[in-house]
PDB file of C-alpha atoms and ligand atoms in Angstrom:
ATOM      1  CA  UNK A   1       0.000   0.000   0.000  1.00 71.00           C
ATOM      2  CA  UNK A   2       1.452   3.857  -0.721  1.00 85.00           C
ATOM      3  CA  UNK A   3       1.059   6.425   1.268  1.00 88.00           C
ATOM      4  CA  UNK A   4      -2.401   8.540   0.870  1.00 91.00           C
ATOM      5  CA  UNK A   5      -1.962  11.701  -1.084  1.00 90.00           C
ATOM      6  CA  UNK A   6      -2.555  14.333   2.000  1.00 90.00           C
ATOM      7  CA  UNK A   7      -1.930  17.729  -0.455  1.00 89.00           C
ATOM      8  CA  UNK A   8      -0.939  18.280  -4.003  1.00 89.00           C
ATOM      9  CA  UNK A   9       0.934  22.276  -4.916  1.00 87.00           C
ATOM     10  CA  UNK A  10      -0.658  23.096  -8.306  1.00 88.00           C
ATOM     11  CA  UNK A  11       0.784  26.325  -9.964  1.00 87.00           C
ATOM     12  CA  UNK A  12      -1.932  28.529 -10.934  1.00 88.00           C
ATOM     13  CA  UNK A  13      -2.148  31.896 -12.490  1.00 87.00           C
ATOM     14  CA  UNK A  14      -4.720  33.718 -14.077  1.00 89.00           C
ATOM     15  CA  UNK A  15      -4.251  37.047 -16.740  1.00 90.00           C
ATOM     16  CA  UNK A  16      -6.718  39.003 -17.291  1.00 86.00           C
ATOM     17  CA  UNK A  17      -7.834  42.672 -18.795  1.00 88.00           C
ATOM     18  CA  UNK A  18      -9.965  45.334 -16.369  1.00 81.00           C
ATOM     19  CA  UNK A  19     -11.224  47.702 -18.385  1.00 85.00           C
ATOM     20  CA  UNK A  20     -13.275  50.594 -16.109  1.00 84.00           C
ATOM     21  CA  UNK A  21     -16.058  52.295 -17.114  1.00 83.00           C
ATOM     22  CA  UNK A  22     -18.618  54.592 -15.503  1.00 87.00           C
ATOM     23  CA  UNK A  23     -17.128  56.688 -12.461  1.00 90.00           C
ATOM     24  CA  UNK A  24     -14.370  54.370 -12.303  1.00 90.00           C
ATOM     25  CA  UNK A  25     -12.946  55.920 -15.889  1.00 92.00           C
ATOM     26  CA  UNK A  26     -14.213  59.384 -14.514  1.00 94.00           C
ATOM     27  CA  UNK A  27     -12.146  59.514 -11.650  1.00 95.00           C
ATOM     28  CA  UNK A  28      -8.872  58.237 -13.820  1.00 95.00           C
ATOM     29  CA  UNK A  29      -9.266  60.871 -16.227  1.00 96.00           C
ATOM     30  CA  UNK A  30      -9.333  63.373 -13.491  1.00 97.00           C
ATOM     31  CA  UNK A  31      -6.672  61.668 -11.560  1.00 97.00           C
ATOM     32  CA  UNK A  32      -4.299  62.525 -14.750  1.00 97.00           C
ATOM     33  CA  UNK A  33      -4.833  65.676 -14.589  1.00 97.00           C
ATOM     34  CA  UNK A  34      -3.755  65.811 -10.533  1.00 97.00           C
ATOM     35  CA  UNK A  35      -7.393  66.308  -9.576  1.00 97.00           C
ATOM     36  CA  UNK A  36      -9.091  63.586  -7.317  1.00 97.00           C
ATOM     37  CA  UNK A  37     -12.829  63.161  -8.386  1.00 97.00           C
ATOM     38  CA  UNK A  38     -15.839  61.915  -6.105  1.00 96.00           C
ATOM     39  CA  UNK A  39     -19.554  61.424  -6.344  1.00 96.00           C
ATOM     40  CA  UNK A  40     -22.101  63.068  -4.165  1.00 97.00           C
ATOM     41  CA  UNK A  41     -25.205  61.328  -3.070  1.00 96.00           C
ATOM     42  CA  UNK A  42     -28.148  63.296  -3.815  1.00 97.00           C
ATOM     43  CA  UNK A  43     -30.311  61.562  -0.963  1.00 97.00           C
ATOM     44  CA  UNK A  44     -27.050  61.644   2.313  1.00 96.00           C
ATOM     45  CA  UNK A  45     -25.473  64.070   0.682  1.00 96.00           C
ATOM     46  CA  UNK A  46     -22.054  61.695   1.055  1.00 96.00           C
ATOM     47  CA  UNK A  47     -19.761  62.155  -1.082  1.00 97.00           C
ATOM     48  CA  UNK A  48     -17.839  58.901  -2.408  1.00 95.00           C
ATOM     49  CA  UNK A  49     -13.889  58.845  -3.604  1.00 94.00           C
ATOM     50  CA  UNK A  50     -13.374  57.289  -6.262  1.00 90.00           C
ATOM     51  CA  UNK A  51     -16.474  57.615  -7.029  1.00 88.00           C
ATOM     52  CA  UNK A  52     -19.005  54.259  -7.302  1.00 88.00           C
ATOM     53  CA  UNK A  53     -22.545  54.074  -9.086  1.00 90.00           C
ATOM     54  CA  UNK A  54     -24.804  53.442  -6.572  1.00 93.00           C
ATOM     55  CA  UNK A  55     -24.782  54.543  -2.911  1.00 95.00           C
ATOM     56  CA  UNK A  56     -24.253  52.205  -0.402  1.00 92.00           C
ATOM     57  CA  UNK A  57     -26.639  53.632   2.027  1.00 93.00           C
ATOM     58  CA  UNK A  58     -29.342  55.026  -0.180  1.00 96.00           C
ATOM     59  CA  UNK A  59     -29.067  52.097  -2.852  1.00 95.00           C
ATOM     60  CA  UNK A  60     -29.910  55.226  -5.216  1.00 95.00           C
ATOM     61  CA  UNK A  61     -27.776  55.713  -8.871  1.00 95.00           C
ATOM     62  CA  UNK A  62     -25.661  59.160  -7.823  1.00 95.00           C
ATOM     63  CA  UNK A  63     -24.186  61.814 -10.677  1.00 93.00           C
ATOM     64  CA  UNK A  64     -23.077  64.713  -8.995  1.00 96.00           C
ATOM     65  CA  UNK A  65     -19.438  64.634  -9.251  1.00 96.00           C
ATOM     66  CA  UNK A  66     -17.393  67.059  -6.945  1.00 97.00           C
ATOM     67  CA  UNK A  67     -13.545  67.763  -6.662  1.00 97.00           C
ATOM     68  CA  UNK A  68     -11.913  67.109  -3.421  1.00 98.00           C
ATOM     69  CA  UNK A  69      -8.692  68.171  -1.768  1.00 98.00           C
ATOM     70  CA  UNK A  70      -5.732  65.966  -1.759  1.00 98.00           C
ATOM     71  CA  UNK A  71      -5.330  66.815   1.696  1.00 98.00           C
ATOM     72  CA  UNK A  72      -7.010  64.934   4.506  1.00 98.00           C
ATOM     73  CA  UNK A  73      -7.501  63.220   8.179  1.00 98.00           C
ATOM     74  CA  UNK A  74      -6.203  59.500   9.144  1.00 98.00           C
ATOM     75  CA  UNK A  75      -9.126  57.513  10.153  1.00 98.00           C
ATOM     76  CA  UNK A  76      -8.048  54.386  11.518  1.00 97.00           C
ATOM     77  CA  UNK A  77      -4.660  52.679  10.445  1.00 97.00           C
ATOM     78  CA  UNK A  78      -2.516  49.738  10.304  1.00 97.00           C
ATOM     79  CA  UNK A  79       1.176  49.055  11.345  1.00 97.00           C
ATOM     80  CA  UNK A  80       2.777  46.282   8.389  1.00 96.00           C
ATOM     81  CA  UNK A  81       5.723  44.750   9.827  1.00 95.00           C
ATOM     82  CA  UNK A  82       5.382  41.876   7.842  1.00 93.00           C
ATOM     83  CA  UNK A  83       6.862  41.226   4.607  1.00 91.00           C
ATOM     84  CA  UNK A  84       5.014  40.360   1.343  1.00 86.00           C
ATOM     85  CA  UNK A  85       6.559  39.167  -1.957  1.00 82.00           C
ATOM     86  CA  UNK A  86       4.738  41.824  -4.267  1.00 82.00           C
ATOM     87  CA  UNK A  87       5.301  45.062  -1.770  1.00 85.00           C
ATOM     88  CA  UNK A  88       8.908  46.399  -1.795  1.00 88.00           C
ATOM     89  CA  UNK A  89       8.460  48.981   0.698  1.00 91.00           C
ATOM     90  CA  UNK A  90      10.886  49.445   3.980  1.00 93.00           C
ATOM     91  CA  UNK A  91       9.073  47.694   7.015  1.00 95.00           C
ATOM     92  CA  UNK A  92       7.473  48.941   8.876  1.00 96.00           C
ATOM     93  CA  UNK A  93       5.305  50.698   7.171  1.00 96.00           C
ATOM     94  CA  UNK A  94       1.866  51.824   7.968  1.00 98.00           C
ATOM     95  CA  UNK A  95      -1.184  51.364   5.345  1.00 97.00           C
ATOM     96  CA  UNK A  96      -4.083  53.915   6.189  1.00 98.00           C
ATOM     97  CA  UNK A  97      -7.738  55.222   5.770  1.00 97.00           C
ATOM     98  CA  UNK A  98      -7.647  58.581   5.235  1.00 98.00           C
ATOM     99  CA  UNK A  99     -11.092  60.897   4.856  1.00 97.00           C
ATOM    100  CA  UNK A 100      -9.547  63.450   2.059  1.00 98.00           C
ATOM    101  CA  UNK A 101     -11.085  67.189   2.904  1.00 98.00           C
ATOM    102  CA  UNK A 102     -14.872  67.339   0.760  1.00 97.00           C
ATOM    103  CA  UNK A 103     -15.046  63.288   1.549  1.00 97.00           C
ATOM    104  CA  UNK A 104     -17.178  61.104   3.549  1.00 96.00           C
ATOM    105  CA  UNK A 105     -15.959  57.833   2.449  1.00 93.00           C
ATOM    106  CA  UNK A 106     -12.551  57.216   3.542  1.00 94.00           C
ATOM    107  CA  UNK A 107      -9.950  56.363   0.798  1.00 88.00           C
ATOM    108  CA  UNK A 108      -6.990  53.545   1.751  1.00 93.00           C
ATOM    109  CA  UNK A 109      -3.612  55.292   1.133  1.00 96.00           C
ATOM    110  CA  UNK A 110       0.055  54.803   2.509  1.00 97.00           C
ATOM    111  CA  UNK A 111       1.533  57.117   5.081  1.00 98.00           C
ATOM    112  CA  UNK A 112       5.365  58.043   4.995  1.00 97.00           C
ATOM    113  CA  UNK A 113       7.679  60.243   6.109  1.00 97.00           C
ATOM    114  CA  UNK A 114       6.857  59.480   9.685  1.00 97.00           C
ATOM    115  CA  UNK A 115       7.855  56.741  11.619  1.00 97.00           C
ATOM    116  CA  UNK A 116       5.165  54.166  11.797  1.00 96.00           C
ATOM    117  CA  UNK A 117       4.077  54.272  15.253  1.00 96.00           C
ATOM    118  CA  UNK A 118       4.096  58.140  15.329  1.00 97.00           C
ATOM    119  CA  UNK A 119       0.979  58.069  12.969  1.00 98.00           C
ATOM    120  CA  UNK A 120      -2.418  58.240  15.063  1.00 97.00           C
ATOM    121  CA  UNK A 121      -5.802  58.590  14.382  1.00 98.00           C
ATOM    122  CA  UNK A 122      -6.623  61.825  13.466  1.00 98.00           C
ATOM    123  CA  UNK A 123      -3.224  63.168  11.855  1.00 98.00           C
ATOM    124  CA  UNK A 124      -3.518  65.498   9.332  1.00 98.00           C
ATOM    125  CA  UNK A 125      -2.063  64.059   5.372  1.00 98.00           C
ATOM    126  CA  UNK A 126      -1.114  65.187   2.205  1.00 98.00           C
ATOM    127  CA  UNK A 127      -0.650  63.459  -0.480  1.00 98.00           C
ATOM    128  CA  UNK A 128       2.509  63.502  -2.200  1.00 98.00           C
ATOM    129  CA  UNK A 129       2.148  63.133  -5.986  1.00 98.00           C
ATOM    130  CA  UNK A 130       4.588  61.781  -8.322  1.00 97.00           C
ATOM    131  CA  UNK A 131       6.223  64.164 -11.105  1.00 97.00           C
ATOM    132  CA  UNK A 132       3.820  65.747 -13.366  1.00 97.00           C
ATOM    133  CA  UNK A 133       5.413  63.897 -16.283  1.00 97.00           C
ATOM    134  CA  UNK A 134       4.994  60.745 -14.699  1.00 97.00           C
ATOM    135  CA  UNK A 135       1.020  60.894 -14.471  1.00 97.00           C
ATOM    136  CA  UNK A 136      -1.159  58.469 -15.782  1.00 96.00           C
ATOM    137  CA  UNK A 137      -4.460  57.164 -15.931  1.00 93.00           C
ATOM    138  CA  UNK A 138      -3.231  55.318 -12.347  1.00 93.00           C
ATOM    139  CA  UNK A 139      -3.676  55.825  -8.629  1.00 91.00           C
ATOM    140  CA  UNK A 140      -0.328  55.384  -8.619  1.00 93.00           C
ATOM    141  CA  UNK A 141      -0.073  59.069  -9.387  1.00 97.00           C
ATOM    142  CA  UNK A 142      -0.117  59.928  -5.774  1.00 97.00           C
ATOM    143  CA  UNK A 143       2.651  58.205  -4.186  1.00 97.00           C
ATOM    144  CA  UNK A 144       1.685  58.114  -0.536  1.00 97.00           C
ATOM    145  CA  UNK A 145       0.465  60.704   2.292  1.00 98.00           C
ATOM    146  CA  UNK A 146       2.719  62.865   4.563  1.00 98.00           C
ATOM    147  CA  UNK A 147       1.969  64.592   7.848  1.00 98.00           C
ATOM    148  CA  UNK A 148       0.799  68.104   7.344  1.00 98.00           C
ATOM    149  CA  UNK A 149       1.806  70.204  10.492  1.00 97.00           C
ATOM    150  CA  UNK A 150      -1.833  71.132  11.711  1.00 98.00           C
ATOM    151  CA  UNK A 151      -3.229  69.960  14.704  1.00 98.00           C
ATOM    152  CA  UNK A 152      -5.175  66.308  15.216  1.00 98.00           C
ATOM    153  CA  UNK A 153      -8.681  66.041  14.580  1.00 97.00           C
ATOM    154  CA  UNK A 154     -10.576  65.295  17.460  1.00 97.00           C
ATOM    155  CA  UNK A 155     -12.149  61.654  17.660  1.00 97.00           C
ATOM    156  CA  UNK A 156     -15.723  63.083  17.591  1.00 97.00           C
ATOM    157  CA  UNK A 157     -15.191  65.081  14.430  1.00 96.00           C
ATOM    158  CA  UNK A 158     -14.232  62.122  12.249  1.00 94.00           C
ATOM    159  CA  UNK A 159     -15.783  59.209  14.160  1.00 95.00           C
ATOM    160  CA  UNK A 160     -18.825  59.281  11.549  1.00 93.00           C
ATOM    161  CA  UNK A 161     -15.970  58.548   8.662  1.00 91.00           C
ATOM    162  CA  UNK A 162     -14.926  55.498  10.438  1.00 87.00           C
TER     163      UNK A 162
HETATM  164 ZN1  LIG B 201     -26.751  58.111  -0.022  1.00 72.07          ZN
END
């Protein structure tokens, strides 16, 4: 009698095309340009960045777009001080939700020039864009967040963004 087969390792990979459409291509145009996009809700008035079709909330189609400021308020955060095989950034580093000034929804950025556990809920951001030349239809256009030197926002004043 062999042994039973306990586990098998089967490579796997998978290539595939996203094309975007809707708000999605909306807010990449924009984001070439160096301007970040959202979508208001017409019913909570919250407005979503990137933008999305339908609110979450409301379950209602929104169309309003608005610009918002590429500067903004941590929300809640998270220390990485483990390594992954696709990320080549200096550990650790801290990944973040930031609420960008005009937002409600909170958009998930990294946070630099800080050390990691100096960053705290409520620190003010900026983002930090790459060279003009280097822009392209890409989130990847803004290269992380740094602290701005303004005072924290108190908890109550951005608990609703959590
Ligand atoms: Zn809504």
């Amino acid at each position: 009698m062999s042994e039973p087969v306990k586990s098998i390792t089967t490579p796997a990979r998978c290539d595939y095309t996203f094309t975007v459409s809707g708000k999605a291509a909306r807010f990449l145009e924009e984001i070439k340009q160096g301007r970040i996009l959202g979508v208001r809700c017409s019913n909570c008035h919250k407005v979503y960045v990137p933008g999305k079709g339908t609110c979450a909330m409301c379950g209602i189609e929104m169309n309003d777009e608005v610009f918002v400021k590429d500067t903004g308020t941590v929300t809640t955060y998270c220390v990485v001080r483990v390594p992954s095989e696709n990320i080549e950034l200096e550990l650790p580093y801290v990944a973040a939700h930031i609420v960008l000034d005009g937002a409600d929804i909170p958009f998930f950025a990294l946070v630099q020039e800080i050390p990691a556990d100096d960053v705290r809920m409520g620190m003010r951001v900026q983002a930090v864009w790459a060279p003009k030349e280097e822009w392209d239809i890409t989130l990847g256009n803004i290269r992380y967040f740094k602290p701005l030197d303004e005072p924290d926002v108190p908890f109550d004043d951005f608990k609703e963004h959590l």
